[in-house]
Coordinates of C-alpha atoms in Angstrom, one line a residue:
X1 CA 4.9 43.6 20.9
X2 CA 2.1 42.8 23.3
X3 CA 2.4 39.2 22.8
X4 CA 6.0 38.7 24.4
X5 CA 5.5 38.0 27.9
X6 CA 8.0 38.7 30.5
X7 CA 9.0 35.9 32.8
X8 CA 7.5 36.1 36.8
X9 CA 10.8 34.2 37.8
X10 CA 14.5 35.6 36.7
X11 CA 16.1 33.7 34.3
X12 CA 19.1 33.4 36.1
X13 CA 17.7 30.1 37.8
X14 CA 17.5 28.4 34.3
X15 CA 20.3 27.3 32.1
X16 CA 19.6 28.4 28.7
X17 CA 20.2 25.7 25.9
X18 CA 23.0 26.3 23.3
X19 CA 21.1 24.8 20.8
X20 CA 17.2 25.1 19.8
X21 CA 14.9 22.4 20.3
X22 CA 14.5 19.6 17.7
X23 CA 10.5 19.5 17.8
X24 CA 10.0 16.3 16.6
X25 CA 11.8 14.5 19.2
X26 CA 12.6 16.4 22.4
X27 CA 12.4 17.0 26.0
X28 CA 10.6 20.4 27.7
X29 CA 13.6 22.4 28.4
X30 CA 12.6 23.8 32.1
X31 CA 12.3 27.1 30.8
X32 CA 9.5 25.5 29.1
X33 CA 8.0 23.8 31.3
X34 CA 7.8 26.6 33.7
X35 CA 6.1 28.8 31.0
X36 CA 3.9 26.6 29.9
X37 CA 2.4 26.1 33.7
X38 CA 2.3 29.9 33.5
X39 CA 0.0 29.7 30.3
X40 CA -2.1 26.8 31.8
X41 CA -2.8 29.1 34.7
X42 CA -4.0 31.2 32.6
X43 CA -5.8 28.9 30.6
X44 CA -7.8 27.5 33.9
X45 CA -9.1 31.5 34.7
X46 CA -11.2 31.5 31.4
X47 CA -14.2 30.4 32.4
X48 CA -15.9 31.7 29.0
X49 CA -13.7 28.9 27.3
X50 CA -14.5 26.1 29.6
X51 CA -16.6 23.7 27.0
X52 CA -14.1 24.5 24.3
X53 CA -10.8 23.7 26.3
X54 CA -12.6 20.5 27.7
X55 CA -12.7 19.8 24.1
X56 CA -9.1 19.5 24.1
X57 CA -6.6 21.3 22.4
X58 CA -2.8 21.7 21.6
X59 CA -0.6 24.9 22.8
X60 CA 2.5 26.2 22.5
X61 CA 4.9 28.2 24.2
X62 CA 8.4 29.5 22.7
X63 CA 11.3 30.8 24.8
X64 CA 12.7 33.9 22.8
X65 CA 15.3 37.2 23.5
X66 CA 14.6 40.6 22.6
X67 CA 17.2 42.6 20.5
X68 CA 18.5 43.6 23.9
X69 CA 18.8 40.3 25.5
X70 CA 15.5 40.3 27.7
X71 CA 14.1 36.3 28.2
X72 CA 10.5 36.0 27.5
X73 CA 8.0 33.8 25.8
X74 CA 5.4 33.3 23.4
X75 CA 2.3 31.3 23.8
X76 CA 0.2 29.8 20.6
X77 CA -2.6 27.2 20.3
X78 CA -3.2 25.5 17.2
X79 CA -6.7 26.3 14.7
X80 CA -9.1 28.3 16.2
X81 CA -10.0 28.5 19.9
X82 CA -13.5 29.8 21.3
X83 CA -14.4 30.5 17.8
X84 CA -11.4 32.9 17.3
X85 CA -8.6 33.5 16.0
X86 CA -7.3 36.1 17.7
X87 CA -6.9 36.5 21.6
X88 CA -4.9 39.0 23.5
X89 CA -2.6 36.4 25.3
X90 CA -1.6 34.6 22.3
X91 CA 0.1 35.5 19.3
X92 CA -1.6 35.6 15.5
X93 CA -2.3 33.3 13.3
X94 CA 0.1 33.6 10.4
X95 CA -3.0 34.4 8.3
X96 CA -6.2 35.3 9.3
X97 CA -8.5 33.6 7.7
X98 CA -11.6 35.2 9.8
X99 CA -11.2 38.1 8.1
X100 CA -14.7 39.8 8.0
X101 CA -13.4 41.4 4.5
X102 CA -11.1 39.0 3.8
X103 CA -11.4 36.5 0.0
X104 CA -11.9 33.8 2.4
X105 CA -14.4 34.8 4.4
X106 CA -16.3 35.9 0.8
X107 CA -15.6 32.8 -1.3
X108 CA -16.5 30.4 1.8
X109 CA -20.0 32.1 2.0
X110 CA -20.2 31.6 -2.1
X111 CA -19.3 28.1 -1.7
X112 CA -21.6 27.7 1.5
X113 CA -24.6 29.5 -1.0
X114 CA -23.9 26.3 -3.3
X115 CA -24.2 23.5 -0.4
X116 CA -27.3 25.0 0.4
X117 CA -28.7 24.6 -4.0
X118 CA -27.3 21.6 -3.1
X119 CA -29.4 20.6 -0.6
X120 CA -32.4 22.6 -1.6
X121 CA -32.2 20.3 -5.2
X122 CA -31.5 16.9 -3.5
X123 CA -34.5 17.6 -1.2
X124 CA -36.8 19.3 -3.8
X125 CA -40.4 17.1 -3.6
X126 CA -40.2 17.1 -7.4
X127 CA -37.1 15.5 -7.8
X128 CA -37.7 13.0 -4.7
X129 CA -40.7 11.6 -6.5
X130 CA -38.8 11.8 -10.1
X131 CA -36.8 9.4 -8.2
X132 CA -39.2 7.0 -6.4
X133 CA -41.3 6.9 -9.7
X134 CA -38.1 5.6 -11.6
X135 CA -37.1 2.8 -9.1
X136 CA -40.7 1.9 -9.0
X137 CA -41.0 1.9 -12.7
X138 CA -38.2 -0.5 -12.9
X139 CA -38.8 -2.8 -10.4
X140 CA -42.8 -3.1 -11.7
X141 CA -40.6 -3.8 -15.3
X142 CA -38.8 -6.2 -13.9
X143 CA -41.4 -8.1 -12.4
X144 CA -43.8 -7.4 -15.3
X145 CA -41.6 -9.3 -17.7
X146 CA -40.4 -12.0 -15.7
X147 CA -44.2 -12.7 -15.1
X148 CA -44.6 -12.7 -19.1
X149 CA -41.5 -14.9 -19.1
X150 CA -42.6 -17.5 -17.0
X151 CA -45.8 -17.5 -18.6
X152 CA -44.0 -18.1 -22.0
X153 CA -42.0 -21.0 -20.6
X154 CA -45.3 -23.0 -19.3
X155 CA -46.7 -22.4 -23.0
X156 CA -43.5 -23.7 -24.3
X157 CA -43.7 -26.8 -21.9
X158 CA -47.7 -27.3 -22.9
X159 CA -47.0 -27.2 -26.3
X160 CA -44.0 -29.5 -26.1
X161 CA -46.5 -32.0 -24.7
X162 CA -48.9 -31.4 -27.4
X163 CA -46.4 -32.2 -29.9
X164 CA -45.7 -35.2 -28.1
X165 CA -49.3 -36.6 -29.0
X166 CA -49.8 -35.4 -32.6
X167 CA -48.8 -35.4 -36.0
X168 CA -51.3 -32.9 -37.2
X169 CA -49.4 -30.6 -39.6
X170 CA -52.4 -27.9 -38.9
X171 CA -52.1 -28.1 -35.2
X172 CA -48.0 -28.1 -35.6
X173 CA -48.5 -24.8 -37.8
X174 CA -50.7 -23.2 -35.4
X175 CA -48.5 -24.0 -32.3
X176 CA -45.3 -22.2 -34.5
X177 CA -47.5 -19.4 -34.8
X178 CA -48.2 -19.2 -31.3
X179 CA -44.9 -19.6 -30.4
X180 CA -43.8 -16.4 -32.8
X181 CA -46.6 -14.4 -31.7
X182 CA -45.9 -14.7 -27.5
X183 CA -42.3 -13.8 -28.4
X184 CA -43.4 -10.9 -29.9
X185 CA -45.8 -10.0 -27.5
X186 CA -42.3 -10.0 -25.2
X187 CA -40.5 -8.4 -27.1
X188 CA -43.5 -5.4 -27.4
X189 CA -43.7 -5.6 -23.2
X190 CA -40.1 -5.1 -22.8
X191 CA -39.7 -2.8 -25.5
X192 CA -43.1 -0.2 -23.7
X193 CA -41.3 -0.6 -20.2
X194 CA -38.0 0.3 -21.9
X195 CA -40.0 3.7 -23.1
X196 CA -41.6 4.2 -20.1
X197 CA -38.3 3.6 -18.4
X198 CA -36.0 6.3 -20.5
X199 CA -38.7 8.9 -20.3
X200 CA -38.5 9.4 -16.2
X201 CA -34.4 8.3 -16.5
X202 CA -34.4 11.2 -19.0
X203 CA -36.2 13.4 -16.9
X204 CA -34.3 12.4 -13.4
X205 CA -30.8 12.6 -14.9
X206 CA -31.7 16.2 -16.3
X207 CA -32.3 17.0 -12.8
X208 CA -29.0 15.0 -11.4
X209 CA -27.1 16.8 -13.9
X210 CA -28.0 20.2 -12.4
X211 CA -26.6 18.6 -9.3
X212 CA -23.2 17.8 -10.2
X213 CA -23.2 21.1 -12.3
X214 CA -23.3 22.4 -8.7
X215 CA -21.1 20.0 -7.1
X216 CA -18.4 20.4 -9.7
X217 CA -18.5 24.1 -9.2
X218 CA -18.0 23.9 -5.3
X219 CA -15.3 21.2 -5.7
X220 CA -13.6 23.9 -8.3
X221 CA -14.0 26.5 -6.2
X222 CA -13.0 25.3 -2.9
X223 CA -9.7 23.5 -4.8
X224 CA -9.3 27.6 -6.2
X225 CA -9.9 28.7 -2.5
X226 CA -7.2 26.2 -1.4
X227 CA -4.6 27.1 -3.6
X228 CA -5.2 30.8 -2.6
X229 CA -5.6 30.4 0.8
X230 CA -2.3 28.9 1.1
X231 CA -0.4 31.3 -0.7
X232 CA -1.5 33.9 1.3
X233 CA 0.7 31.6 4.2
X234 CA 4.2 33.3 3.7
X235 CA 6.4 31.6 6.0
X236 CA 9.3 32.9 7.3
X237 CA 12.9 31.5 8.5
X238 CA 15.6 32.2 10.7
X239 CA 17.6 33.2 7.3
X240 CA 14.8 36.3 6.5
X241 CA 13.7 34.0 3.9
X242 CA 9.7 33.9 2.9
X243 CA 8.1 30.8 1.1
X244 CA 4.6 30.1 0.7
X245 CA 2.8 27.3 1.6
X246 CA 2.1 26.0 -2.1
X247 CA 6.1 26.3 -2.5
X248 CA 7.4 24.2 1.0
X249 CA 5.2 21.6 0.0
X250 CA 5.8 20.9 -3.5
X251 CA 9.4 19.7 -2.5
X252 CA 7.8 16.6 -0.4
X253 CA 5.6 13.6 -1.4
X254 CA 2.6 15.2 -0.8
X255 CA 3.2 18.2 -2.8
X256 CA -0.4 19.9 -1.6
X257 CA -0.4 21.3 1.6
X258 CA -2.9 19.4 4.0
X259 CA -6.2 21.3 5.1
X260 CA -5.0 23.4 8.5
X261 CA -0.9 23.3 7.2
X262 CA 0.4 26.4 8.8
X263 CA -2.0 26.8 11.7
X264 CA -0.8 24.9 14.5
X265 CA 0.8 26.4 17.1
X266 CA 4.7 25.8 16.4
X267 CA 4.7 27.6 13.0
X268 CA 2.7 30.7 14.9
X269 CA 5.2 31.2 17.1
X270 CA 7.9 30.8 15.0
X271 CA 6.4 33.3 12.2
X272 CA 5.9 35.9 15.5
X273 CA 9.1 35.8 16.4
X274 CA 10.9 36.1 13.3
X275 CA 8.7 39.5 12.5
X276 CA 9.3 40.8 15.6
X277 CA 13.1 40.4 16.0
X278 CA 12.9 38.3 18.7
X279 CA 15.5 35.6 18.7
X280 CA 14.0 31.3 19.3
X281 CA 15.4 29.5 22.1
X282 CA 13.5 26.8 23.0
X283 CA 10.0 25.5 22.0
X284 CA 7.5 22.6 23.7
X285 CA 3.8 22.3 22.9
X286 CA 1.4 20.7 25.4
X287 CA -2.3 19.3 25.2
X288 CA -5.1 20.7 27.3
X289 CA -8.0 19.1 27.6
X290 CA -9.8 15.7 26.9
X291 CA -8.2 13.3 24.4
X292 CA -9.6 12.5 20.9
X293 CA -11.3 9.3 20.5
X294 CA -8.9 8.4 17.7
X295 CA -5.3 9.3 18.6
X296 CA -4.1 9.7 22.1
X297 CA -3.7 13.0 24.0
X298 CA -2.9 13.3 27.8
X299 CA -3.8 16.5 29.5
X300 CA -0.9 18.8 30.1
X301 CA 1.3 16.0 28.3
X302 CA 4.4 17.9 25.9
X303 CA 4.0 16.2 22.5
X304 CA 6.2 16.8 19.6
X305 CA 5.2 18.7 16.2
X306 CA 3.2 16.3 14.2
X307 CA 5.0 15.0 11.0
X308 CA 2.2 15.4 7.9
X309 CA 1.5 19.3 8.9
X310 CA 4.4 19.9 10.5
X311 CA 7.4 18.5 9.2
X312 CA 7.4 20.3 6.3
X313 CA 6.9 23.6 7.7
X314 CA 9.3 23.8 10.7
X315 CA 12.3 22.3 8.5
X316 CA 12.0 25.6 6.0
X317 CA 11.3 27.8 9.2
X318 CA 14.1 26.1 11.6
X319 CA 16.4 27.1 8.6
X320 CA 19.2 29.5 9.9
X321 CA 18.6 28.6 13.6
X322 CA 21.3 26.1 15.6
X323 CA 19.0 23.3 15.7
X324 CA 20.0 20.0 18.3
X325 CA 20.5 16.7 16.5
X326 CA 17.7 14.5 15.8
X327 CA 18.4 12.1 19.2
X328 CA 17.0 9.0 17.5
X329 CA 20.0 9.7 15.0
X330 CA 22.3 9.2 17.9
X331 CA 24.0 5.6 17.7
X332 CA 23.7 5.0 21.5
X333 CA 24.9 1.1 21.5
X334 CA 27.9 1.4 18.7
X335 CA 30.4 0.0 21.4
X336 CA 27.6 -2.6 22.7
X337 CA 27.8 -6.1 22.6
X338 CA 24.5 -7.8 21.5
X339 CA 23.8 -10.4 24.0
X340 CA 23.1 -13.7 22.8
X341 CA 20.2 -15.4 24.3
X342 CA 19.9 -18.9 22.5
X343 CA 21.5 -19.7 18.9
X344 CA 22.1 -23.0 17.1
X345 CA 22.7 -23.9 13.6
X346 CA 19.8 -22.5 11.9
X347 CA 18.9 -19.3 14.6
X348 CA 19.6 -17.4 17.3
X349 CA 17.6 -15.0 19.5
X350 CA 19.1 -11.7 20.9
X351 CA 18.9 -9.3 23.7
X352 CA 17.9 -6.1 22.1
X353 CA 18.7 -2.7 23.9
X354 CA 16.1 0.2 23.8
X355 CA 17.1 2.2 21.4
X356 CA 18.5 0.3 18.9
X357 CA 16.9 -0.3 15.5
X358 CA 15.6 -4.0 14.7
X359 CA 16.6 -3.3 10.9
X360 CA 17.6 -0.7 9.4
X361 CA 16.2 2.7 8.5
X362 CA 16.3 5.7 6.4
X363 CA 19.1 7.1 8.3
X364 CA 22.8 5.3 8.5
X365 CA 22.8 4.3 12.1
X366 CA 22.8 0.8 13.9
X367 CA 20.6 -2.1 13.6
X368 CA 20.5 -5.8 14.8
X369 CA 20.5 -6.7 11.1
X370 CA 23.9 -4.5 10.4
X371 CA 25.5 -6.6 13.9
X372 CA 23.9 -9.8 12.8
X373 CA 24.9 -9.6 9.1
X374 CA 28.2 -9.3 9.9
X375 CA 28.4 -11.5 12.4
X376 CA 26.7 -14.0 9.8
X377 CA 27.9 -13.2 6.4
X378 CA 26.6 -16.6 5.0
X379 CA 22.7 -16.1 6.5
X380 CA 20.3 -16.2 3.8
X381 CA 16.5 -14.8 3.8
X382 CA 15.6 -11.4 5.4
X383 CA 16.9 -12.8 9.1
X384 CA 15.0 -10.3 11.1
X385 CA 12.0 -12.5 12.3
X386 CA 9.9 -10.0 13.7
X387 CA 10.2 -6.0 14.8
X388 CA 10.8 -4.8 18.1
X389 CA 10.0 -0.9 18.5
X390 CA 13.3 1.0 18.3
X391 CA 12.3 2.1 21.7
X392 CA 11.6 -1.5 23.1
X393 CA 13.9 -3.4 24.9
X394 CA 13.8 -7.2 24.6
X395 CA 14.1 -10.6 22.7
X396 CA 14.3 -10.5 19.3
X397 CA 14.0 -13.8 16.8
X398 CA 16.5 -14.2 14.0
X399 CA 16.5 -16.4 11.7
X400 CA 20.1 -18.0 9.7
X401 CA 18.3 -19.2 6.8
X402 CA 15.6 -18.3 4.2
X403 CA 13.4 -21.6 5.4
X404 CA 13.8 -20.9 9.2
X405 CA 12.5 -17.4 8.6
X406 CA 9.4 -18.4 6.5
X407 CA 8.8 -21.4 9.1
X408 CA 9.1 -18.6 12.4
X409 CA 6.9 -16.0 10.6
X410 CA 4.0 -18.2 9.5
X411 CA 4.3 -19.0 13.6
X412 CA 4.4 -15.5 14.3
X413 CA 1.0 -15.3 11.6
X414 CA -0.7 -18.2 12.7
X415 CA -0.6 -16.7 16.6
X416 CA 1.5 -19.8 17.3
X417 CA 4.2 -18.1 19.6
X418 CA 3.9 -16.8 23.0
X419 CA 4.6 -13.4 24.2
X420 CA 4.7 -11.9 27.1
X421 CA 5.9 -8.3 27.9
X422 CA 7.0 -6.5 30.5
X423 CA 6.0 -3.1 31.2
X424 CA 6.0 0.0 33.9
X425 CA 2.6 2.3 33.1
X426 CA 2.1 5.6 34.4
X427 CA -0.9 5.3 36.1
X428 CA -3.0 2.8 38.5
X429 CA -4.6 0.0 36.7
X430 CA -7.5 -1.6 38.8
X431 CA -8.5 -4.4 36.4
X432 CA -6.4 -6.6 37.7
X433 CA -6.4 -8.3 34.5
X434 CA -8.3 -8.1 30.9
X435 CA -8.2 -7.8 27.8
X436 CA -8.3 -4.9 25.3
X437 CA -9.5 -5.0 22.0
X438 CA -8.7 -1.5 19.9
X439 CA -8.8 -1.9 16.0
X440 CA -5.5 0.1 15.3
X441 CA -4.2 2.2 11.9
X442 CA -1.3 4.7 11.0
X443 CA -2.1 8.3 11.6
X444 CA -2.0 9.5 8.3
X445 CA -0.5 12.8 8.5
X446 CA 1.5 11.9 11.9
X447 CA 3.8 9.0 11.0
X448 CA 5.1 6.8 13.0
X449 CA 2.1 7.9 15.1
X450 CA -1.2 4.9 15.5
X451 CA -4.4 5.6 15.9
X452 CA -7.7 3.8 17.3
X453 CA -10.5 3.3 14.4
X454 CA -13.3 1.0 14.1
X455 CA -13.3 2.2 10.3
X456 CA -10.1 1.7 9.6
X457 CA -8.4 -0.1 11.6
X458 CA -6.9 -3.8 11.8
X459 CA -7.4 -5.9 14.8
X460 CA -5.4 -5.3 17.9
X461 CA -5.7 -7.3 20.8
X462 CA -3.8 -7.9 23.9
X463 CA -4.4 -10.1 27.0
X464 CA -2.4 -8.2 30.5
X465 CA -1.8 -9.0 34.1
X466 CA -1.1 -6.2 36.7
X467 CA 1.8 -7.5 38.9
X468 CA 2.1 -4.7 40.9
X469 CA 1.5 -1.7 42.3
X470 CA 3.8 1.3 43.5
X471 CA 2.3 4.4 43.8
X472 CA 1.2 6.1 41.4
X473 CA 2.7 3.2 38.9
X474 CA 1.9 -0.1 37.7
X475 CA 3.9 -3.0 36.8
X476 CA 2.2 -4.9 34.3
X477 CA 2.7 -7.6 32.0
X478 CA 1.6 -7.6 28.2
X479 CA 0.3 -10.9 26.2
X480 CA 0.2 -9.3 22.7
X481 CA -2.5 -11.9 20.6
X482 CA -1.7 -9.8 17.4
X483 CA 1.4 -7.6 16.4
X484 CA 0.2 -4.2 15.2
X485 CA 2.7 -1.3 15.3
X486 CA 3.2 0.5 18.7
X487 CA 0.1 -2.1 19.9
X488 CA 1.1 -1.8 23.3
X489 CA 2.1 1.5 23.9
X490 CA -1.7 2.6 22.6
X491 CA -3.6 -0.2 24.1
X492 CA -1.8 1.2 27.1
X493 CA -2.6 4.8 26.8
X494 CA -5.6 5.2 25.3
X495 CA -8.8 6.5 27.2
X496 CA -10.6 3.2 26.1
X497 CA -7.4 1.0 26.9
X498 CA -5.7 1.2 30.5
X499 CA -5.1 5.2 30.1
X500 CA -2.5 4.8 31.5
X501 CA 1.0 5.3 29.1
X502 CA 3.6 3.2 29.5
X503 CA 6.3 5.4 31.5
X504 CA 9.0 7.1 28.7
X505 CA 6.5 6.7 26.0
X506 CA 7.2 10.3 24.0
X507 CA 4.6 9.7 21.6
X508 CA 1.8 8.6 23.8
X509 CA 2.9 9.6 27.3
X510 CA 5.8 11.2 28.9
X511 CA 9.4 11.0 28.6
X512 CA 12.0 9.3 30.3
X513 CA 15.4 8.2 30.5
X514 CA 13.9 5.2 28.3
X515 CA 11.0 3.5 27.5
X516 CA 9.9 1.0 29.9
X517 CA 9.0 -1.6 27.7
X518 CA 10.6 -5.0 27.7
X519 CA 9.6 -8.4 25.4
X520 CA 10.7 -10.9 28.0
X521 CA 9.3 -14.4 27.1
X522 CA 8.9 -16.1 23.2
X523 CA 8.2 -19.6 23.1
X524 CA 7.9 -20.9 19.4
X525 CA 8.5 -24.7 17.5
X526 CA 11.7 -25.0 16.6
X527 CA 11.4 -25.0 12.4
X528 CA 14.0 -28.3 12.5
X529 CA 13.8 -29.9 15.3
X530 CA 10.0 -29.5 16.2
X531 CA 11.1 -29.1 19.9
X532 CA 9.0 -26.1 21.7
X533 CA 11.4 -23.5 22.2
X534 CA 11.0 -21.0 25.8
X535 CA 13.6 -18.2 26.0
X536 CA 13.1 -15.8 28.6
X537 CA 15.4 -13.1 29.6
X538 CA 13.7 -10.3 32.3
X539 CA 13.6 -7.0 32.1
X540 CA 16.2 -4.9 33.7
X541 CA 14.0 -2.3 35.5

C-alpha cells in the first residue's frame, strides 16, 4: 500500500466530516486543504516535470482510514503526467493503458500504421497530379464550351440579321443547315470533354476509394478499440459492486463514454481506495499550473468533478458511501420575503437573494416564479423577464402579462435596457476601465460550465468601471452589452478578461460565504406607459 501517505500533522487538530464530500459542489474540508499543500510541495521539487506542470493540470487528493483507523491520503492527477502513467507518489490509473504488451498499446500502433497509408496515399505524386489534371481538365471544359457557346450565339444573332434582309429560300436553307450543324459540333465538344473528363474521374476516384477503404478501417477499428478499452475500466463502489464503463454510461443521455471517462483523478482515487480497504472521507481536487485558453483554471484553485466525465462515474462509485446533500438542493430563502422593488399594474421588479432560482429547475426547490405565481395567480405569459444566475444577487424583471413580457424582452434583445452590476473580484484590476470582448459557449461535457471560443462561441461583451481598491480586492462595476450565461463571472476570470474571479465564484474562482455578484441598476421603457423606467437597489456588501 505505498500509495497511502501518512499525515506530517496529527489528525487530532482536524475535525473529521460525518459525511463525504459532494464533489460536484463543495468546500475543501481542511483535511484537504492541508494535504493538498503537502502534494503541491511535492509537486514544486520535480524539476524534471517543470514544462509539463506549467502546462497545467488537475490533482486530487482523498482523505481515507485504514482498517485500523489510521488517517492518511491519496493523491491522483488526471490523464497522463510527464508522459506517464504511473509515478510513485501517486496512485494508478484504473487501467493502464501504456501497457507495453497491453491490446491497446498493439491496436493503437495498427491504427497509427493506417494514418501513416493514409498519408503516404493523400501525398503520393501520382495521385496529386491525378488530381490537378482533373480540376484542370474541367475547368479547360468549362471554358472550352462556353467559348463554343458564345460563338454559337453571335452566329445565331448574324444570321438573324441575314434573315432580316432576304427572302432567298436557298440562303434560308443553308442558314438552317448551319444552325444544325454548330449545334452539333456542341454537342460533339461537350460530349469529348465529357470522355476526357470520366476517364481521369475514373482513374482519381479508384485512388480515393483506396483512401476511405483505409479511413473506414481506422474509424472501425478505433470505434472497436473504444468499446474495449472501456470495458477493460471496471469500476468499483462503496457497495463492492464492479461496472464497466460501457455499462455506467448506457444509463445516461450520452450512452458512450466520452474519450478519457475514467481517467481523471477523482475516480483514481476512489477505485484505489476501494481495492485497498481503505475507507473515503473527504475528497477536493485542485489545478496546477497555467489555465487553458478555453475554460478557466486558477492555479492551486479547488474545482469540482466536471459533469460530462464525471458525473456519471462518481454517482455509481459514491454508491454505498454517506454522501452530503447536494447544497444547491438546499432551499435557503423558504421563510424569505421577496422584496418588492417597483410593481404596477402590468409588472413588478424584485430583489432577488443569491441563491435563489429565477425559475425553476430540475429539482423541487424555490424559485421567483413559484413566489410570484402565487402571489399572481391571474399573470399570463412566462413572467420571468430575464435570468439572474442562481448565485447572483440582484434586480430581477417580471412581467404580469403575456404583452408586457414580449414588449421587455425585445428591450432586453434590442440592447435597449441598462445594466449595471456590482461586483467584488479577487484580484487587482489596473485598467481602470475597458471593455472585454470574449465570444462565449457551454462547455460541452462540463454543464453549467462556459467556455471562451472564437469558433464557437456567441458574442459576449461587457463595458466595467473599477471603483475601488482594497488590497488584494477590487470593487468593480459591470455594464453587461449582451446576456450570455455566467458572462460576467468568465469575462471576470479568464486569463484574457480581468483574471481576476469574482470572489465566491466556485466554478471559476474560489468559494465563499456567497457570490459577490449583485445586478443593481435596470432602466427599461415602460411597455404601457412609454415612461423610462430606473430602479436601482445596491448591493449589500
Amino acid at each position: 500500500m505505498n500509495k497511502f501517505h501518512q499525515l506530517p500533522f496529527p489528525v487530532t487538530h482536524f475535525h473529521l466530516p460525518e459525511k463525504f464530500t459532494y464533489p460536484f459542489h463543495y468546500t475543501p474540508h481542511p483535511l484537504c486543504v492541508a494535504v493538498a499543500a503537502e502534494v503541491q510541495k511535492y509537486l514544486q521539487n520535480k524539476d524534471e516535470w517543470k514544462s509539463d506542470l506549467e502546462q497545467g493540470k488537475m490533482f486530487g487528493v482523498l482523505i481515507v482510514q485504514t482498517q485500523t483507523g489510521e488517517t492518511g491520503y491519496l493523491a491522483a492527477f488526471s490523464g497522463i503526467l510527464a508522459g506517464k502513467n504511473l509515478h510513485d507518489y501517486f496512485v494508478p490509473p484504473i487501467y493502464d493503458l501504456q501497457q507495453p504488451n497491453g491490446f491497446f498499446r498493439i491496436e493503437e500502433d495498427q491504427i497509427s500504421a493506417i494514418n501513416a497509408r493514409i498519408k503516404k496515399a493523400q501525398t503520393d505524386k501520382h495521385y496529386q497530379a491525378t488530381k490537378t489534371l482533373l480540376a484542370e481538365t474541367i475547368d479547360q471544359a468549362e471554358k472550352a464550351i462556353c467559348t463554343a457557346k458564345e460563338e454559337l450565339k453571335e452566329a445565331q444573332q448574324k444570321r438573324e440579321e441575314r434573315r432580316k434582309h432576304t427572302s432567298d429560300e436557298n440562303e434560308l436553307a443553308n442558314m438552317i443547315r448551319e444552325s444544325q450543324f454548330q449545334k452539333a459540333e456542341l454537342k460533339r465538344l461537350k460530349k469529348q470533354w465529357d470522355e476526357r473528363i470520366s476517364a481521369i474521374r475514373s482513374e482519381a476516384e479508384t485512388l480515393d476509394q483506396a483512401i476511405e477503404q483505409l479511413k473506414t478501417e481506422r474509424k472501425t477499428r478505433s470505434a472497436a478499440l473504444q468499446q474495449q478499452l472501456f470495458e477493460q475500466f471496471r469500476i468499483l463502489n462503496g457497495k463492492g459492486e464492479t461496472k464497466n464503463l460501457c455499462e455506467i454510461f448506457k444509463e445516461t443521455t450520452q450512452q458512450v463514454p466520452p474519450a478519457g471517462a475514467g481517467e481523471c483523478a477523482a475516480p483514481k482515487l476512489l477505485q484505489y481506495a476501494y481495492l485497498h480497504c481503505l475507507k473515503p472521507v473527504a475528497m477536493a481536487e485542485f489545478w496546477w499550473g497555467n489555465s487553458p485558453k478555453r475554460e478557466i483554471r486558477h492555479h492551486g484553485y479547488f474545482y469540482p468533478a466536471c459533469k460530462g466525465k464525471c458525473e456519471p462515474i462518481l454517482k455509481h462509485m459514491l454508491q454505498g458511501l454517506n454522501v452530503e446533500e447536494n447544497p444547491l438542493l438546499n432551499d435557503l430563502h423558504r421563510d424569505t420575503e421577496l422584496e418588492i422593488l417597483f410593481e404596477d399594474n402590468w409588472l413588478v421588479a424584485i430583489n432577488k437573494p443569491a441563491g435563489m432560482l429565477s425559475v425553476p429547475g430540475k429539482a423541487d426547490i424555490d424559485s421567483v416564479y413559484h413566489r410570484l405565481k402565487t402571489r399572481y395567480p391571474e399573470a399570463t405569459g412566462p413572467m420571468i423577464v430575464h435570468r439572474l444566475d442562481m448565485a447572483t444577487s440582484g434586480i430581477l424583471l417580471v412581467a404580469k402579462t403575456k404583452e408586457v413580457h414580449q414588449n421587455l424582452q425585445a428591450q432586453f434583445k434590442s440592447r435597449m435596457v441598462k445594466k449595471r452590476y456590482a461586483a467584488l473580484l479577487d484580484g487587482t484590476v489596473i485598467p481602470q476601465e475597458g471593455i472585454i470582448d470574449l465570444p462565449l459557449c457551454l462547455a460541452p461535457m462540463d454543464r453549467p460550465r462556459q467556455i471562451v471560443s472564437t469558433e464557437h462561441g456567441k458574442p459576449a461583451i461587457t463595458q466595467y468601471k473599477v471603483l475601488a481598491h482594497n488590497g488584494n480586492r477590487t470593487r468593480i462595476a459591470f455594464y453587461p452589452l449582451t446576456g450570455r450565461t455566467h458572462q460576467l463571472r468568465v469575462h471576470a476570470s479568464h486569463p484574457l478578461g480581468l483574471n481576476a474571479p469574482i470572489i465566491g465564484d466556485e466554478l471559476y474562482g474560489k468559494g465563499a460565504d456567497r457570490l459577490y455578484l449583485h445586478a443593481e441598476f435596470l432602466e427599461f421603457r415602460h411597455p404601457v406607459s412609454g415612461q423610462i423606467i430606473q430602479i436601482e437597489k445596491k448591493a449589500g456588501f
